[in-house]
Coordinates of C-alpha atoms in Angstrom, one line a residue:
M202 CA 1.5 10.2 29.4
D203 CA -0.4 7.8 27.2
R204 CA 1.0 6.1 24.1
S205 CA -0.3 8.8 21.6
D206 CA 1.4 11.5 23.7
A207 CA 4.6 9.6 23.8
Q208 CA 4.6 9.2 20.1
V209 CA 4.1 12.9 19.5
S210 CA 7.2 13.6 21.7
H211 CA 9.3 11.6 19.3
C212 CA 7.6 11.9 15.9
N213 CA 6.6 14.7 13.5
V214 CA 2.8 14.7 13.0
V215 CA 0.9 16.5 10.2
A216 CA -2.7 17.0 9.4
H217 CA -5.3 14.3 10.3
N218 CA -2.9 12.9 13.0
I219 CA -0.9 10.9 10.5
I220 CA 2.6 10.3 11.6
T221 CA 5.0 10.9 8.7
T222 CA 8.5 10.7 10.2
C223 CA 9.7 9.0 13.4
T224 CA 13.1 8.3 15.0
A225 CA 14.6 5.0 13.8
N226 CA 15.0 3.9 17.4
I227 CA 11.3 3.7 18.0
C228 CA 10.7 1.5 15.1
R229 CA 13.4 -1.0 16.3
L230 CA 12.0 -1.4 19.8
E231 CA 10.8 -4.8 20.8
P232 CA 7.0 -5.1 21.1
D233 CA 6.0 -4.5 24.7
P234 CA 2.4 -5.0 25.9
G235 CA 3.1 -3.3 29.3
P236 CA 2.3 -4.5 32.8
C237 CA -1.4 -3.8 32.9
N238 CA -4.1 -6.4 32.0
Q239 CA -6.4 -4.7 29.5
S240 CA -6.6 -6.1 25.9
I241 CA -6.3 -3.1 23.6
P242 CA -5.7 -3.7 19.9
R243 CA -2.6 -1.8 18.7
F244 CA 0.2 -2.2 16.1
Y245 CA 4.0 -2.3 16.3
F246 CA 6.6 -2.3 13.6
D247 CA 8.6 -5.5 13.0
P248 CA 12.0 -4.3 11.5
E249 CA 13.1 -7.8 10.5
Q250 CA 10.0 -8.3 8.3
G251 CA 9.6 -4.6 7.4
M252 CA 5.9 -4.6 8.3
C253 CA 3.4 -3.6 11.0
R254 CA 2.0 -6.4 13.1
K255 CA -0.9 -6.6 15.7
L256 CA -0.1 -6.0 19.3
T257 CA -2.3 -6.6 22.3
Y258 CA -1.6 -3.7 24.6
G259 CA -2.2 -3.9 28.3
G260 CA -3.1 -0.2 28.7
C261 CA -0.1 1.2 30.5
G262 CA 3.7 1.2 30.3
G263 CA 5.2 -0.4 27.2
N264 CA 7.3 1.6 24.8
D265 CA 6.8 3.9 21.8
N266 CA 6.7 1.2 19.2
N267 CA 3.0 1.1 19.8
F268 CA 0.5 2.7 17.3
V269 CA -3.3 3.1 17.5
R270 CA -3.7 2.5 13.8
R271 CA -1.9 0.5 11.2
A272 CA -1.7 3.5 9.0
Q273 CA 0.3 5.4 11.6
C274 CA 2.7 2.6 12.0
L275 CA 3.2 2.3 8.2
W276 CA 3.8 6.0 7.8
A277 CA 6.2 6.2 10.7
C278 CA 8.3 3.1 10.2
N279 CA 7.7 1.4 6.8
P280 CA 10.6 1.2 4.3
P281 CA 10.6 3.6 1.4
L282 CA 7.6 3.0 -0.9
S283 CA 9.9 2.3 -3.9
D284 CA 11.3 -0.7 -1.9
V285 CA 8.0 -2.0 -0.5
C286 CA 6.2 -1.9 -3.8
K287 CA 8.9 -3.7 -5.6
M288 CA 8.9 -6.7 -3.2
P289 CA 7.6 -10.0 -4.6
P290 CA 4.4 -11.4 -3.0
L291 CA 5.2 -13.9 -0.3
I292 CA 2.5 -16.3 1.0
G293 CA 4.2 -16.7 4.4
N294 CA 4.8 -19.9 6.4
C295 CA 1.6 -20.7 8.2
K296 CA -1.3 -22.9 7.0
G297 CA -4.1 -20.4 6.7
S298 CA -5.5 -19.0 3.5
V299 CA -6.8 -15.4 3.5
K300 CA -7.3 -12.9 0.7
R301 CA -4.7 -10.2 0.7
F302 CA -3.3 -7.8 -1.9
F303 CA 0.1 -6.9 -3.2
F304 CA 1.5 -4.4 -5.7
D305 CA 2.9 -5.9 -9.0
H306 CA 5.4 -3.3 -10.1
K307 CA 5.9 -5.0 -13.4
T308 CA 2.2 -4.3 -14.4
G309 CA 1.7 -1.2 -12.2
Q310 CA -1.4 -2.8 -10.6
C311 CA -2.5 -4.1 -7.2
K312 CA -3.5 -7.7 -7.3
S313 CA -5.0 -10.3 -4.9
F314 CA -3.3 -13.4 -3.6
R315 CA -3.8 -16.0 -0.9
Y316 CA -1.8 -15.3 2.3
S317 CA -1.0 -18.0 4.8
G318 CA -1.6 -15.7 7.8
C319 CA 2.0 -15.1 9.1
G320 CA 5.4 -14.2 7.7
G321 CA 5.6 -12.6 4.3
N322 CA 6.9 -9.1 3.7
A323 CA 5.8 -5.5 3.6
N324 CA 4.1 -5.8 0.2
L325 CA 1.0 -7.1 1.9
F326 CA -2.2 -5.1 2.2
G327 CA -5.6 -5.9 3.7
S328 CA -7.6 -4.2 0.9
M329 CA -7.2 -3.1 -2.7
R330 CA -7.7 0.5 -1.5
E331 CA -4.8 0.3 1.0
C332 CA -2.5 -1.2 -1.7
R333 CA -3.4 1.6 -4.1
F334 CA -3.0 4.2 -1.4
R335 CA 0.5 3.0 -0.5
C336 CA 1.9 2.2 -4.0
Y337 CA 0.1 4.3 -6.6
P338 CA 1.6 7.6 -5.4
W339 CA 5.1 6.2 -5.8
L340 CA 4.2 4.7 -9.2
T341 CA 2.1 7.5 -10.7
P342 CA 4.9 9.5 -12.5
D343 CA 6.0 6.4 -14.4
V344 CA 2.6 4.9 -15.1
C345 CA 1.2 8.1 -16.4
S346 CA 4.1 8.6 -18.8
L347 CA 3.7 5.1 -20.4
P348 CA 2.4 5.0 -24.0
V349 CA -1.0 3.4 -24.6
D350 CA -0.8 -0.4 -24.9
F351 CA -3.7 -2.1 -26.5
G352 CA -2.6 -5.5 -25.3
V353 CA -1.6 -8.5 -27.3
C354 CA -3.2 -11.9 -26.5
P355 CA -1.4 -15.2 -26.9
E356 CA -2.6 -17.2 -29.9
G357 CA -5.6 -19.3 -29.0
E358 CA -6.3 -17.4 -25.7
V359 CA -9.9 -16.2 -25.3
S360 CA -9.9 -12.5 -24.6
S361 CA -12.5 -10.0 -23.4
P362 CA -12.0 -6.6 -25.1
A363 CA -13.2 -3.6 -23.2
S364 CA -13.3 0.1 -23.4
M365 CA -10.6 1.6 -21.1
W366 CA -8.9 4.9 -20.4
Y367 CA -5.2 5.9 -20.6
Y368 CA -3.4 9.1 -19.8
D369 CA -1.9 10.8 -22.8
A370 CA 1.1 12.6 -21.4
D371 CA 1.7 14.7 -24.6
S372 CA -1.8 16.2 -24.5
A373 CA -2.2 15.9 -20.7
V374 CA -5.7 14.4 -21.0
C375 CA -7.3 11.0 -20.3
T376 CA -8.3 9.3 -23.5
E377 CA -10.6 6.3 -24.1
F378 CA -9.3 3.3 -26.0
Q379 CA -10.2 -0.3 -26.8
F380 CA -8.1 -2.7 -24.7
N381 CA -7.8 -6.2 -26.1
G382 CA -8.0 -7.9 -22.7
C383 CA -4.5 -9.3 -22.3
N384 CA -1.1 -8.0 -21.1
G385 CA -0.9 -4.2 -21.5
N386 CA 0.7 -1.9 -19.0
G387 CA -0.3 0.2 -15.9
N388 CA -1.5 3.2 -17.9
R389 CA -4.9 1.7 -18.1
F390 CA -8.0 2.7 -16.1
K391 CA -11.6 1.5 -16.1
T392 CA -13.0 5.0 -16.0
E393 CA -12.0 8.5 -17.0
R394 CA -12.4 9.6 -13.4
E395 CA -10.0 6.9 -12.1
C396 CA -7.5 8.0 -14.8
A397 CA -7.8 11.6 -13.8
E398 CA -7.4 10.9 -10.1
K399 CA -4.1 9.1 -10.7
C400 CA -2.6 11.2 -13.4
T401 CA -3.9 14.8 -13.3
V402 CA -3.4 17.4 -10.6
G403 CA -6.5 19.5 -9.9
T404 CA -7.6 19.8 -13.5
L405 CA -11.0 18.1 -13.2
Q406 CA -13.8 18.5 -10.8
W407 CA -16.2 15.7 -10.0

């Protein structure tokens, strides 16, 4: 039995082979590369940090805290989205500097920051897309119900006004508005399509 078969025996799997629920015991197992000598890139869940980390798997043995893709590990073992997406960004405790992304629950947006390469917490994503995929579904009901906010810039600050879109919950449509370029809230999208994808359910076809 290989690792993917072992996971299926303990986890519930839905379409596209994405693991959605898994026994808590699996996610708390210590990382185990196994006794063989191959170098296969895998992922395991670190319960102390609440995040998925890289594992070099030997190819045999080991345990079920061993996932082919980071997405599988995240879906199986990650803390609830509402907890992860509210965590503050942590740069970690190493000396590196790599571009990563975190979700800012105060503004309702994913933002970039410089990550040291180790440590940190679960509010840490390799791409803007991954951050939005993880945190926007949790945030969407709140963001889409927020009133339009044109933004107020501090006195003396140079702003860059731009045409943006917001979701009007009363009329259930995406509406264009002129954003002043400062502050604002999460109910703000660059395009009508982006607004519709986040806040409407099957009403528009692209």
